[in-house]
Each structure stands twice: as C-alpha cells, then as structure tokens.
Amino acid sequence: MRLASSLASTLLVSPTLVLGAYNLVRDYSGTNFFSGWDFYGNYDNLTNGDVIYVNQTNATNLAYRNSVRITSQDYFPIGTVWVMDAAHMPFGCSVWPSIWTKGVNWPIGGEIDIIEGVNLMTYNQMALHTENGCTQSTTLTQSGQTGSTNCSSVAGCTVVEEQASSYGSSFASAGGGVWATQLDTSGIYVWFWTRDNIPSSVSSATDTIDPSTWGTPSAAYPSSSCNISEFFTPQQLVVDITLCGDWAGGATVYQATCGGDGTADACYLDNVIGNGTNYNNAYFEINYIKAFTVNSTVLSPTTSGGSAVLETSTSTATSIAASGTGASTQSGSGAAATWNPLHAYAAVVGTTAISALSWLLL
Ligand SMILES: *[C@@H]1O[C@H](CO)[C@@H](O)[C@H](O)[C@H]1NC(C)=O
Ligand SMILES: *[C@@H]1O[C@H](CO)[C@@H](O)[C@H](O)[C@H]1NC(C)=O
Ligand SMILES: *[C@@H]1O[C@H](CO)[C@@H](O)[C@H](O)[C@H]1NC(C)=O
Ligand SMILES: *[C@@H]1O[C@H](CO)[C@@H](O)[C@H](O)[C@H]1NC(C)=O
Ligand SMILES: *[C@@H]1O[C@H](CO)[C@@H](O)[C@H](O)[C@H]1NC(C)=O
Ligand SMILES: *[C@@H]1O[C@H](CO)[C@@H](O)[C@H](O)[C@H]1NC(C)=O
Ligand SMILES: *[C@H]1O[C@H](CO)[C@@H](O)[C@H](O)[C@H]1NC(C)=O
C-alpha cells in the first residue's frame, strides 16, 4: 500500500549533520558473515508470520515454513553508521523481509527500519518506532516521501523511498545497492544508492567513513522533534524474512500487489502451503554489513535497565573467528541463486511439501 501523504513535499530546511569520521568496528561479510549473530529459534511470535525461525528443525506444523531471524550480538551506540551492500533482497507474494535495528528491551528503546517491504511492492519503506513523544519534524530535507510523522503510532513514522529500484525485482535488476544509516544525537538519517550510484566515499571506505558528503538522505529524522538520546538505546541489528503475518498478510495489503480473492487467508493459502516454487526470489544476497562508530566501540547488553555497557575489548572484523554454526548448507531445486562463496544468502529451498526458507553459506 503506497502511502499517499505528501507532507514531504513541503520540507525545506537542511538537517544539521554531525561532521567527522566513524571508525569500522564490525564487518559482516564473506565466510565470517554469520559470526556474531544469534538465531531466533522460535516460530514468528513477533509479527505473526507463518514461519519458524530455525532452529526448530523438527516442526511438524504445516502452517509454518522455516526461515531465519538473526540478531547481532553486538549493540551499537548512538554515534554509529551502518552500511549494507546487497545484490538481492527477498521478494514475492507473502514475503516480508527486513533489515532493522532495535534496543535491548524492544519495543522500548527504539526501532529503526532501514529496509522493509512486503509482497510485490516496488519501493523500500523506512520507519522509526518509538515510545510516545518522538515525531518526524515537518522541517527537514529528505528525498523520500513521508507517510506518518508519529513515531509511536502503530505504523511508526514512515518514509517511502522515491528513487527507483529500491526493492523487489527492479532492485535485483539494477545489481542491488547500498544503504547507509546514521544514528547520531543530531538525528537518524538513511541514504540509498543503486549499484551505479554508490559514491566512492562509501564503496572505498575501509577503516573509516564520513557521511558529511553524502547530501540529501532518503529519510531524515532530526532530533529537533525526536530526542534521539531519550528514545533510542544502543541498537542491535536484525535480519529476517517472515511470510504473511501482520503486514504482508493483511487482506488489503496482500491484495494490492498480489491479487487473489481479498480474504484474510489469501496470503497463506496462495503461497505458504504451496510447494516452494513461489519463493525462488525469497533470498538475501548480502555483500556486506559494516558498522562504524564514533568511539570505535561496540556494546553488549545488560540484562536490566534497557541500557548497554561498554565491552572491555573493541575487536574489529578481522579478529572475528569464522564459525560454521548456524550457517545452513541445505540446497534444493527451489533455490534459484547462483551461489557465490563471498556472499551470504537466505533462500527458499523447495523440494517437498514442507519447504525450508534457509540461509545458505557455501
Ligand atoms: C516468543 O517466544 C519466545 C520463546 O518461547 C519467548 O521467549 C518470547 O518471550 C516470545 N515473545 C513474544 C513477544 O511472545
Ligand atoms: C521434536 O522435538 C521434540 C522436542 O525436542 C521431541 O520431543 C520430538 O521427539 C521431536 N520430533 C521429531 C520427529 O524429531
Ligand atoms: C565517546 O567517548 C567520549 C569520551 O569517553 C564520550 O564523552 C562520548 O560521549 C562518546 N561518544 C559516543 C558517541 O559514544
Ligand atoms: C501518536 O500515536 C500514539 C498512539 O496512537 C498516540 O497515543 C499519540 O497521541 C500520537 N501522538 C501524536 C503527536 O499525534
Ligand atoms: C534529551 O534526552 C536526554 C536523555 O534523556 C536528556 O539528557 C536531554 O536533556 C534531552 N535533551 C533535550 C533537548 O530535551
Ligand atoms: C509447484 O507449484 C507450481 C505453482 O502451483 C506449479 O506450477 C509446479 O508445477 C509445482 N511443482 C511441483 C514440483 O509440484
Ligand atoms: C539449533 O541449531 C543448531 C545448529 O544446527 C543445533 O546445534 C542446535 O541443537 C539447535 N537447537 C535447537 C533447540 O533446535
């Protein structure tokens, strides 16, 4: 459902971006991609999708397929830039992928939806979710189109990407692209570039990165109407794919791009109980996810208080040991991708009545 509000067209004032460099603290890529994440290991009791986020490998409930929801073990402080390079994002009827961030006591502590879409949507939708009192300013500069400005509403404060090829088959056809997200006391900003438009300051960034030259972001949430320090605790990254559920499975949302009879069960009946061939494009192909922070530090969660504490060490990507745990190596006829050892994949593997939506790392 494309959001019709045109509030964004009246937005004029430039955000004040903090200048200066951020230092690399994590590089999730290649054979180390799956190091440093926790697998959810439960059915989707968060967005009511028809999936089991593995490990529940012996599930017999045919209402579910296997999928993956991974959360970074690290928490990243206010003062972080994440950069994500993907060649392919999952898409298809009933498919609902996201790359997003959350605090330790989610939904308290803020949520940043960097990449999110459902079904056959053709554009990415960004959002913040917070407790009451954070809104998107009406005076800012962004290239995207604002949907809702209330970050504590059910939908969150949403911004639709206006550039072409930000989601679905057009994203894949363009060779994918890069998102960069700045979480700063001055605000939260998301930039998107298709493959051909990635600035060299991003593609060639190694140890440091500097957002000050990137120009107008796709989505801007300046602190003038949302005190970032108040509404956001340190954030962990989440990557997941669910099927149907609260957003993709909504009767009108589903019908908008996938048709069908408009009933509440259409998403499920038309896709989830099928043989898996519907999910040939339900995979991530991620070249890398990198995190850069101002203080070269990452955080680990405490079990109380909703805060996070500094780790004693500040290890960098190169010191993260490779581990095979959690990196499924299933394959099957439903997997459409050409496997590349440098990339991490999530794919539908559909050969039997119970298809598996699985991560592949070969
Ligand atoms: C989801 O299930 C897990 C495992 O049973 C549980 O720890 C968690 O609290 C549940 N989450 C919600 C939101 O129900
Ligand atoms: C599935 O797991 C449960 C709980 O661990 C176990 O009791 C059951 O025997 C398993 N079923 C199969 C078919 O492996
Ligand atoms: C960075 O460290 C300095 C000195 O410890 C501290 O004052 C500042 O708040 C830190 N900034 C961030 C973004 O963590
Ligand atoms: C935002 O939405 C929440 C939840 O519906 C509501 O309680 C709050 O009053 C709204 N805030 C504004 C500024 O409209
Ligand atoms: C923002 O929130 C922080 C943390 O709660 C607080 O210390 C600060 O005074 C707030 N800033 C403003 C301008 O309200
Ligand atoms: C899977 O379902 C699709 C769509 O209904 C159908 O075209 C295809 O023949 C089926 N494949 C198998 C192996 O049953
Ligand atoms: C989860 O998967 C891992 C790796 O396959 C396995 O070692 C572990 O026993 C599984 N745990 C459960 C609860 O299924």
CSV table of C-alpha atoms and ligand atoms in Angstrom, one decimal:
chain,number,residue,atom,x,y,z
A,1,MET,CA,0.0,0.0,0.0
A,2,ARG,CA,1.7,3.2,-1.2
A,3,LEU,CA,1.3,5.9,1.4
A,4,ALA,CA,-0.4,8.9,-0.1
A,5,SER,CA,0.6,11.7,2.2
A,6,SER,CA,2.6,14.5,0.6
A,7,LEU,CA,3.9,16.1,3.7
A,8,ALA,CA,7.4,15.6,2.5
A,9,SER,CA,6.9,18.0,-0.4
A,10,THR,CA,6.8,20.9,2.0
A,11,LEU,CA,10.1,20.1,3.7
A,12,LEU,CA,12.8,22.6,3.1
A,13,VAL,CA,15.3,23.1,5.9
A,14,SER,CA,18.5,21.2,5.9
A,15,PRO,CA,19.3,18.9,8.7
A,16,THR,CA,22.4,19.6,10.7
A,17,LEU,CA,24.6,16.6,10.2
A,18,VAL,CA,27.5,15.9,12.5
A,19,LEU,CA,30.7,16.0,10.6
A,20,GLY,CA,33.6,13.7,11.0
A,21,ALA,CA,34.7,10.2,10.7
A,22,TYR,CA,33.2,6.9,12.0
A,23,ASN,CA,35.6,4.0,12.6
A,24,LEU,CA,35.0,0.4,11.5
A,25,VAL,CA,34.0,-1.9,14.4
A,26,ARG,CA,32.3,-4.8,12.6
A,27,ASP,CA,32.4,-6.2,9.1
A,28,TYR,CA,29.9,-9.0,8.5
A,29,SER,CA,30.9,-10.4,5.1
A,30,GLY,CA,32.2,-13.5,3.4
A,31,THR,CA,32.8,-16.6,5.4
A,32,ASN,CA,32.6,-14.5,8.6
A,33,PHE,CA,29.2,-13.2,7.8
A,34,PHE,CA,27.4,-15.4,10.3
A,35,SER,CA,29.8,-14.8,13.1
A,36,GLY,CA,28.4,-12.6,15.8
A,37,TRP,CA,24.7,-13.2,15.3
A,38,ASP,CA,22.1,-15.1,17.4
A,39,PHE,CA,19.5,-17.2,15.7
A,40,TYR,CA,16.0,-16.7,17.0
A,41,GLY,CA,15.0,-20.4,17.2
A,42,ASN,CA,11.2,-20.0,17.6
A,43,TYR,CA,8.1,-19.6,15.4
A,44,ASP,CA,7.4,-16.0,14.5
A,45,ASN,CA,5.6,-14.8,17.6
A,46,LEU,CA,6.7,-11.2,16.9
A,47,THR,CA,4.9,-10.3,13.6
A,48,ASN,CA,2.6,-13.4,13.4
A,49,GLY,CA,4.1,-14.6,10.2
A,50,ASP,CA,3.8,-18.2,9.0
A,51,VAL,CA,7.4,-19.1,9.6
A,52,ILE,CA,9.6,-20.8,12.1
A,53,TYR,CA,12.8,-19.0,12.5
A,54,VAL,CA,15.1,-22.0,12.7
A,55,ASN,CA,16.3,-23.9,14.9
A,56,GLN,CA,13.0,-25.6,15.4
A,57,THR,CA,14.0,-28.1,12.8
A,58,ASN,CA,11.6,-30.9,13.6
A,59,ALA,CA,8.5,-28.8,13.5
A,60,THR,CA,5.6,-30.7,12.0
A,61,ASN,CA,3.1,-27.8,11.8
A,62,LEU,CA,2.4,-27.3,8.1
A,63,ALA,CA,1.2,-23.8,8.8
A,64,TYR,CA,4.9,-22.8,9.1
A,65,ARG,CA,7.9,-22.8,6.9
A,66,ASN,CA,11.5,-22.5,8.0
A,67,SER,CA,13.1,-19.1,7.9
A,68,VAL,CA,15.8,-17.1,9.7
A,69,ARG,CA,15.8,-14.2,12.1
A,70,ILE,CA,19.3,-13.2,13.2
A,71,THR,CA,20.2,-10.5,15.7
A,72,SER,CA,23.7,-9.1,16.1
A,73,GLN,CA,25.3,-10.0,19.5
A,74,ASP,CA,26.7,-6.5,19.5
A,75,TYR,CA,24.8,-3.4,20.3
A,76,PHE,CA,25.8,-0.2,18.5
A,77,PRO,CA,25.7,3.1,20.3
A,78,ILE,CA,24.3,6.5,19.3
A,79,GLY,CA,27.2,7.5,17.2
A,80,THR,CA,27.0,4.7,14.6
A,81,VAL,CA,26.9,4.4,10.8
A,82,TRP,CA,25.8,1.1,9.3
A,83,VAL,CA,26.5,0.4,5.7
A,84,MET,CA,24.7,-2.5,3.9
A,85,ASP,CA,25.5,-3.7,0.4
A,86,ALA,CA,23.0,-6.2,-1.1
A,87,ALA,CA,22.8,-7.6,-4.6
A,88,HIS,CA,19.3,-9.1,-3.9
A,89,MET,CA,16.6,-8.7,-1.4
A,90,PRO,CA,13.9,-11.2,-0.8
A,91,PHE,CA,10.6,-10.5,-2.6
A,92,GLY,CA,7.5,-12.3,-3.8
A,93,CYS,CA,3.9,-12.7,-2.7
A,94,SER,CA,3.7,-13.3,1.0
A,95,VAL,CA,7.4,-12.5,1.5
A,96,TRP,CA,8.2,-9.9,4.2
A,97,PRO,CA,11.9,-9.2,4.7
A,98,SER,CA,13.6,-6.6,6.8
A,99,ILE,CA,16.9,-5.3,8.0
A,100,TRP,CA,16.3,-3.2,11.0
A,101,THR,CA,17.6,-2.3,14.5
A,102,LYS,CA,16.2,-2.5,18.0
A,103,GLY,CA,17.1,-1.8,21.6
A,104,VAL,CA,17.7,-4.5,24.2
A,105,ASN,CA,14.2,-4.2,25.7
A,106,TRP,CA,12.3,-3.9,22.4
A,107,PRO,CA,9.9,-2.3,21.7
A,108,ILE,CA,11.2,0.1,24.3
A,109,GLY,CA,14.5,1.7,23.2
A,110,GLY,CA,13.5,2.5,19.7
A,111,GLU,CA,13.5,0.7,16.3
A,112,ILE,CA,14.9,1.8,13.0
A,113,ASP,CA,13.5,0.0,10.0
A,114,ILE,CA,16.1,0.5,7.3
A,115,ILE,CA,15.0,-1.9,4.7
A,116,GLU,CA,11.5,-3.3,4.6
A,117,GLY,CA,8.8,-4.3,2.1
A,118,VAL,CA,6.1,-6.8,1.5
A,119,ASN,CA,4.8,-8.9,-1.3
A,120,LEU,CA,5.3,-7.3,-4.7
A,121,MET,CA,5.9,-3.7,-3.5
A,122,THR,CA,8.3,-1.9,-5.8
A,123,TYR,CA,9.9,0.5,-3.2
A,124,ASN,CA,11.6,0.3,0.1
A,125,GLN,CA,9.8,1.8,3.2
A,126,MET,CA,11.8,3.2,6.1
A,127,ALA,CA,10.4,3.9,9.6
A,128,LEU,CA,11.2,4.6,13.2
A,129,HIS,CA,9.2,3.1,16.0
A,130,THR,CA,9.5,4.7,19.5
A,131,GLU,CA,7.6,5.4,22.6
A,132,ASN,CA,5.3,8.4,22.8
A,133,GLY,CA,6.9,11.8,22.2
A,134,CYS,CA,9.1,11.3,19.1
A,135,THR,CA,7.8,12.6,15.8
A,136,GLN,CA,9.3,13.3,12.4
A,137,SER,CA,9.9,17.0,12.0
A,138,THR,CA,8.0,18.8,9.3
A,139,THR,CA,11.0,21.0,8.6
A,140,LEU,CA,13.7,18.8,7.1
A,141,THR,CA,15.3,17.8,3.8
A,142,GLN,CA,14.8,14.3,2.5
A,143,SER,CA,14.2,12.8,-0.9
A,144,GLY,CA,11.7,10.2,0.3
A,145,GLN,CA,8.0,10.8,0.9
A,146,THR,CA,6.7,10.9,4.5
A,147,GLY,CA,3.7,8.7,5.3
A,148,SER,CA,3.1,9.2,9.0
A,149,THR,CA,5.1,11.6,11.3
A,150,ASN,CA,4.1,9.9,14.5
A,151,CYS,CA,6.8,7.5,15.5
A,152,SER,CA,4.8,6.0,18.3
A,153,SER,CA,1.8,5.1,16.1
A,154,VAL,CA,1.4,1.5,15.1
A,155,ALA,CA,2.8,2.2,11.6
A,156,GLY,CA,5.7,4.3,13.0
A,157,CYS,CA,6.9,7.4,11.3
A,158,THR,CA,7.3,6.0,7.7
A,159,VAL,CA,9.2,7.3,4.7
A,160,VAL,CA,8.8,5.8,1.3
A,161,GLU,CA,11.9,5.7,-1.0
A,162,GLU,CA,11.3,7.8,-4.1
A,163,GLN,CA,14.4,6.7,-6.0
A,164,ALA,CA,13.9,3.9,-8.5
A,165,SER,CA,14.9,0.3,-7.9
A,166,SER,CA,14.9,0.3,-4.1
A,167,TYR,CA,13.1,-3.0,-3.7
A,168,GLY,CA,11.9,-6.2,-5.4
A,169,SER,CA,12.8,-7.3,-8.9
A,170,SER,CA,13.9,-3.8,-10.0
A,171,PHE,CA,16.4,-3.7,-7.1
A,172,ALA,CA,17.9,-7.0,-8.3
A,173,SER,CA,17.9,-6.0,-11.9
A,174,ALA,CA,19.9,-2.9,-11.0
A,175,GLY,CA,22.5,-5.1,-9.4
A,176,GLY,CA,21.3,-4.1,-6.0
A,177,GLY,CA,22.6,-1.2,-4.0
A,178,VAL,CA,23.8,0.2,-0.7
A,179,TRP,CA,22.0,1.7,2.3
A,180,ALA,CA,23.8,3.8,4.9
A,181,THR,CA,22.2,4.7,8.2
A,182,GLN,CA,23.5,7.3,10.6
A,183,LEU,CA,22.4,7.1,14.2
A,184,ASP,CA,23.5,10.3,15.9
A,185,THR,CA,22.5,12.6,18.6
A,186,SER,CA,21.6,15.1,15.8
A,187,GLY,CA,19.2,12.7,14.3
A,188,ILE,CA,18.7,9.5,12.3
A,189,TYR,CA,19.4,9.5,8.5
A,190,VAL,CA,19.1,6.8,5.8
A,191,TRP,CA,20.7,7.1,2.4
A,192,PHE,CA,20.2,4.7,-0.5
A,193,TRP,CA,22.2,4.3,-3.7
A,194,THR,CA,21.6,1.8,-6.5
A,195,ARG,CA,24.7,0.0,-7.7
A,196,ASP,CA,25.7,2.5,-10.3
A,197,ASN,CA,25.3,5.5,-8.0
A,198,ILE,CA,27.3,4.4,-4.9
A,199,PRO,CA,29.7,7.2,-4.0
A,200,SER,CA,33.3,6.2,-3.8
A,201,SER,CA,33.4,7.5,-0.3
A,202,VAL,CA,31.2,4.6,0.5
A,203,SER,CA,32.4,1.9,-1.9
A,204,SER,CA,36.0,2.5,-1.0
A,205,ALA,CA,35.5,3.0,2.7
A,206,THR,CA,37.7,0.6,4.8
A,207,ASP,CA,38.6,1.8,8.3
A,208,THR,CA,36.6,5.0,8.4
A,209,ILE,CA,33.5,6.5,6.8
A,210,ASP,CA,32.3,10.1,6.7
A,211,PRO,CA,28.6,10.8,6.0
A,212,SER,CA,29.1,14.6,5.7
A,213,THR,CA,29.5,14.5,1.9
A,214,TRP,CA,26.5,12.3,1.0
A,215,GLY,CA,24.0,15.0,0.5
A,216,THR,CA,20.2,14.7,1.0
A,217,PRO,CA,19.2,11.4,2.7
A,218,SER,CA,16.2,9.4,1.6
A,219,ALA,CA,14.8,9.6,5.1
A,220,ALA,CA,15.7,12.2,7.8
A,221,TYR,CA,14.6,12.2,11.4
A,222,PRO,CA,16.3,15.2,13.0
A,223,SER,CA,16.5,15.5,16.8
A,224,SER,CA,14.5,18.7,16.7
A,225,SER,CA,11.3,16.7,17.2
A,226,CYS,CA,12.8,13.5,18.5
A,227,ASN,CA,15.3,13.5,21.2
A,228,ILE,CA,17.5,10.6,20.0
A,229,SER,CA,19.2,10.1,23.4
A,230,GLU,CA,15.9,9.8,25.1
A,231,PHE,CA,14.1,7.5,22.6
A,232,PHE,CA,17.0,5.3,21.4
A,233,THR,CA,19.2,3.0,23.5
A,234,PRO,CA,22.1,1.2,21.7
A,235,GLN,CA,20.8,-0.8,18.8
A,236,GLN,CA,21.4,-4.4,17.6
A,237,LEU,CA,20.9,-5.3,14.0
A,238,VAL,CA,18.2,-7.7,13.0
A,239,VAL,CA,17.9,-9.5,9.6
A,240,ASP,CA,14.8,-11.6,9.0
A,241,ILE,CA,12.3,-12.9,6.5
A,242,THR,CA,8.8,-13.8,7.5
A,243,LEU,CA,5.8,-14.8,5.4
A,244,CYS,CA,2.3,-13.2,5.6
A,245,GLY,CA,1.8,-12.0,9.2
A,246,ASP,CA,0.7,-8.6,10.4
A,247,TRP,CA,1.8,-6.6,7.4
A,248,ALA,CA,2.3,-8.8,4.3
A,249,GLY,CA,-0.7,-10.9,5.2
A,250,GLY,CA,-3.2,-8.1,5.7
A,251,ALA,CA,-6.1,-8.7,3.3
A,252,THR,CA,-6.0,-5.3,1.6
A,253,VAL,CA,-2.2,-5.1,1.7
A,254,TYR,CA,-1.8,-8.5,0.2
A,255,GLN,CA,-4.4,-7.9,-2.5
A,256,ALA,CA,-2.9,-4.6,-3.5
A,257,THR,CA,0.1,-6.2,-5.2
A,258,CYS,CA,-0.7,-9.9,-5.3
A,259,GLY,CA,-4.4,-10.0,-6.1
A,260,GLY,CA,-6.4,-13.1,-5.0
A,261,ASP,CA,-9.8,-13.1,-3.5
A,262,GLY,CA,-9.2,-10.5,-0.9
A,263,THR,CA,-9.9,-12.8,2.1
A,264,ALA,CA,-7.8,-12.8,5.3
A,265,ASP,CA,-6.4,-16.2,4.4
A,266,ALA,CA,-5.4,-15.4,0.8
A,267,CYS,CA,-1.8,-14.8,1.6
A,268,TYR,CA,-1.4,-18.0,3.4
A,269,LEU,CA,-3.5,-20.2,1.1
A,270,ASP,CA,-2.0,-18.8,-2.1
A,271,ASN,CA,1.6,-19.2,-1.0
A,272,VAL,CA,2.6,-20.7,2.3
A,273,ILE,CA,1.0,-24.1,1.7
A,274,GLY,CA,2.4,-24.4,-1.8
A,275,ASN,CA,5.5,-26.3,-2.9
A,276,GLY,CA,8.0,-23.6,-2.5
A,277,THR,CA,8.4,-22.5,-6.1
A,278,ASN,CA,6.7,-19.2,-5.2
A,279,TYR,CA,9.8,-18.5,-3.1
A,280,ASN,CA,12.5,-18.6,-5.7
A,281,ASN,CA,13.3,-14.9,-5.0
A,282,ALA,CA,12.9,-15.0,-1.3
A,283,TYR,CA,16.5,-14.7,-0.5
A,284,PHE,CA,19.0,-12.2,0.7
A,285,GLU,CA,22.3,-11.8,-1.2
A,286,ILE,CA,24.3,-9.6,1.1
A,287,ASN,CA,27.8,-8.5,0.1
A,288,TYR,CA,28.5,-7.0,3.5
A,289,ILE,CA,27.1,-5.2,6.5
A,290,LYS,CA,29.6,-2.9,8.2
A,291,ALA,CA,29.3,-0.9,11.4
A,292,PHE,CA,31.3,2.2,12.1
A,293,THR,CA,31.2,4.0,15.4
A,294,VAL,CA,32.5,7.3,16.6
A,295,ASN,CA,34.4,5.8,19.6
A,296,SER,CA,35.5,2.6,17.9
A,297,THR,CA,33.4,0.7,20.4
A,298,VAL,CA,30.6,-1.7,20.4
A,299,LEU,CA,28.3,-2.6,23.4
A,300,SER,CA,27.0,-5.7,24.9
A,301,PRO,CA,23.6,-5.8,26.6
A,302,THR,CA,22.9,-5.8,30.2
A,303,THR,CA,20.0,-7.8,31.4
A,304,SER,CA,18.3,-4.9,33.1
A,305,GLY,CA,17.6,-1.3,32.7
A,306,GLY,CA,17.4,-1.1,29.0
A,307,SER,CA,20.9,0.2,28.7
A,308,ALA,CA,24.0,-1.3,27.4
A,309,VAL,CA,27.5,-1.4,28.8
A,310,LEU,CA,30.8,-1.0,27.1
A,311,GLU,CA,32.7,-4.1,26.3
A,312,THR,CA,36.2,-4.1,27.5
A,313,SER,CA,37.6,-5.0,24.1
A,314,THR,CA,37.0,-3.3,20.9
A,315,SER,CA,37.8,-6.1,18.5
A,316,THR,CA,37.4,-5.4,14.8
A,317,ALA,CA,36.1,-7.5,12.0
A,318,THR,CA,39.4,-9.2,11.2
A,319,SER,CA,39.6,-10.7,14.6
A,320,ILE,CA,36.2,-12.4,14.4
A,321,ALA,CA,36.8,-16.0,14.0
A,322,ALA,CA,34.9,-18.0,11.4
A,323,SER,CA,32.3,-20.4,12.7
A,324,GLY,CA,30.1,-22.8,10.8
A,325,THR,CA,27.4,-22.7,13.5
A,326,GLY,CA,24.0,-21.7,12.2
A,327,ALA,CA,25.2,-21.5,8.6
A,328,SER,CA,22.8,-23.9,7.0
A,329,THR,CA,24.1,-25.6,3.9
A,330,GLN,CA,20.9,-27.0,2.6
A,331,SER,CA,20.2,-26.7,-1.1
A,332,GLY,CA,17.4,-27.8,-3.4
A,333,SER,CA,15.7,-27.2,-6.7
A,334,GLY,CA,13.8,-24.2,-5.4
A,335,ALA,CA,17.0,-22.3,-4.8
A,336,ALA,CA,17.4,-20.0,-7.7
A,337,ALA,CA,20.6,-18.2,-6.8
A,338,THR,CA,24.0,-18.8,-8.2
A,339,TRP,CA,26.0,-19.5,-5.1
A,340,ASN,CA,29.0,-17.3,-4.5
A,341,PRO,CA,31.3,-18.1,-1.6
A,342,LEU,CA,31.8,-14.4,-0.9
A,343,HIS,CA,28.2,-13.8,-0.3
A,344,ALA,CA,25.7,-14.8,2.4
A,345,TYR,CA,22.3,-16.0,1.2
A,346,ALA,CA,18.9,-16.7,2.5
A,347,ALA,CA,16.9,-18.7,0.2
A,348,VAL,CA,13.8,-20.8,-0.1
A,349,VAL,CA,14.6,-24.4,-0.7
A,350,GLY,CA,11.5,-26.0,-2.0
A,351,THR,CA,11.5,-29.6,-3.0
A,352,THR,CA,8.9,-31.1,-0.7
A,353,ALA,CA,5.6,-30.1,0.9
A,354,ILE,CA,7.5,-28.5,3.7
A,355,SER,CA,9.8,-26.1,2.1
A,356,ALA,CA,12.7,-24.6,4.0
A,357,LEU,CA,13.5,-20.9,4.0
A,358,SER,CA,17.1,-21.2,4.9
A,359,TRP,CA,20.3,-19.4,5.0
A,360,LEU,CA,23.0,-20.7,2.7
A,361,LEU,CA,26.7,-20.1,3.1
A,362,LEU,CA,28.7,-22.1,0.7
B,1,LIG,C1,8.3,-15.6,21.7
B,1,LIG,O1,8.7,-16.9,22.1
B,1,LIG,C2,9.9,-17.0,22.9
B,1,LIG,C3,10.2,-18.4,23.2
B,1,LIG,O2,9.1,-19.1,23.8
B,1,LIG,C4,9.7,-16.2,24.2
B,1,LIG,O3,10.9,-16.2,24.9
B,1,LIG,C5,9.3,-14.8,23.8
B,1,LIG,O4,9.0,-14.1,25.0
B,1,LIG,C6,8.1,-14.7,22.9
B,1,LIG,N1,7.9,-13.4,22.5
B,1,LIG,C7,6.6,-12.9,22.5
B,1,LIG,C8,6.6,-11.5,22.0
B,1,LIG,O5,5.7,-13.5,22.8
B,2,LIG,C1,10.9,-32.9,18.0
B,2,LIG,O1,11.4,-32.2,19.1
B,2,LIG,C2,10.7,-32.6,20.3
B,2,LIG,C3,11.2,-31.7,21.5
B,2,LIG,O2,12.6,-31.7,21.4
B,2,LIG,C4,10.9,-34.1,20.6
B,2,LIG,O3,10.1,-34.5,21.7
B,2,LIG,C5,10.3,-34.8,19.4
B,2,LIG,O4,10.6,-36.2,19.6
B,2,LIG,C6,11.0,-34.4,18.1
B,2,LIG,N1,10.3,-35.0,17.0
B,2,LIG,C7,10.9,-35.5,15.9
B,2,LIG,C8,10.1,-36.1,14.9
B,2,LIG,O5,12.1,-35.5,15.9
B,3,LIG,C1,32.9,8.9,23.0
B,3,LIG,O1,33.7,8.9,24.1
B,3,LIG,C2,33.8,10.1,24.8
B,3,LIG,C3,34.8,10.0,25.9
B,3,LIG,O2,34.7,8.8,26.6
B,3,LIG,C4,32.4,10.4,25.4
B,3,LIG,O3,32.4,11.6,26.1
B,3,LIG,C5,31.4,10.5,24.3
B,3,LIG,O4,30.1,10.6,24.8
B,3,LIG,C6,31.5,9.2,23.5
B,3,LIG,N1,30.6,9.4,22.3
B,3,LIG,C7,29.8,8.4,21.9
B,3,LIG,C8,29.0,8.7,20.7
B,3,LIG,O5,29.8,7.3,22.4
B,4,LIG,C1,0.9,9.1,18.3
B,4,LIG,O1,0.3,7.9,18.3
B,4,LIG,C2,0.1,7.4,19.6
B,4,LIG,C3,-0.5,6.0,19.5
B,4,LIG,O2,-1.7,6.0,18.7
B,4,LIG,C4,-0.9,8.4,20.3
B,4,LIG,O3,-1.1,7.9,21.7
B,4,LIG,C5,-0.2,9.8,20.4
B,4,LIG,O4,-1.1,10.7,20.9
B,4,LIG,C6,0.2,10.2,19.0
B,4,LIG,N1,1.0,11.4,19.0
B,4,LIG,C7,0.7,12.5,18.3
B,4,LIG,C8,1.7,13.6,18.4
B,4,LIG,O5,-0.2,12.5,17.5
B,5,LIG,C1,17.4,14.5,25.5
B,5,LIG,O1,17.3,13.4,26.3
B,5,LIG,C2,18.5,13.3,27.2
B,5,LIG,C3,18.4,11.9,27.8
B,5,LIG,O2,17.1,11.7,28.4
B,5,LIG,C4,18.4,14.4,28.2
B,5,LIG,O3,19.6,14.3,29.0
B,5,LIG,C5,18.5,15.7,27.4
B,5,LIG,O4,18.4,16.8,28.3
B,5,LIG,C6,17.4,15.8,26.4
B,5,LIG,N1,17.5,16.9,25.5
B,5,LIG,C7,16.6,17.8,25.4
B,5,LIG,C8,16.9,19.0,24.5
B,5,LIG,O5,15.5,17.7,25.9
B,6,LIG,C1,4.7,-26.2,-7.7
B,6,LIG,O1,3.6,-25.3,-7.8
B,6,LIG,C2,3.6,-24.5,-9.0
B,6,LIG,C3,2.6,-23.5,-8.9
B,6,LIG,O2,1.4,-24.1,-8.5
B,6,LIG,C4,3.4,-25.5,-10.2
B,6,LIG,O3,3.5,-24.8,-11.4
B,6,LIG,C5,4.6,-26.5,-10.2
B,6,LIG,O4,4.3,-27.5,-11.2
B,6,LIG,C6,4.6,-27.2,-8.9
B,6,LIG,N1,5.8,-28.0,-8.8
B,6,LIG,C7,5.9,-29.2,-8.3
B,6,LIG,C8,7.2,-29.9,-8.3
B,6,LIG,O5,4.9,-29.8,-7.8
B,7,LIG,C1,19.8,-25.2,16.7
B,7,LIG,O1,20.6,-25.5,15.6
B,7,LIG,C2,21.9,-25.8,15.9
B,7,LIG,C3,22.8,-25.8,14.7
B,7,LIG,O2,22.1,-26.6,13.8
B,7,LIG,C4,22.0,-27.0,16.8
B,7,LIG,O3,23.3,-27.3,17.2
B,7,LIG,C5,21.1,-26.9,18.0
B,7,LIG,O4,21.0,-28.1,18.7
B,7,LIG,C6,19.7,-26.4,17.6
B,7,LIG,N1,18.9,-26.2,18.7
B,7,LIG,C7,17.6,-26.4,18.8
B,7,LIG,C8,16.9,-26.0,20.1
B,7,LIG,O5,17.0,-27.0,17.9
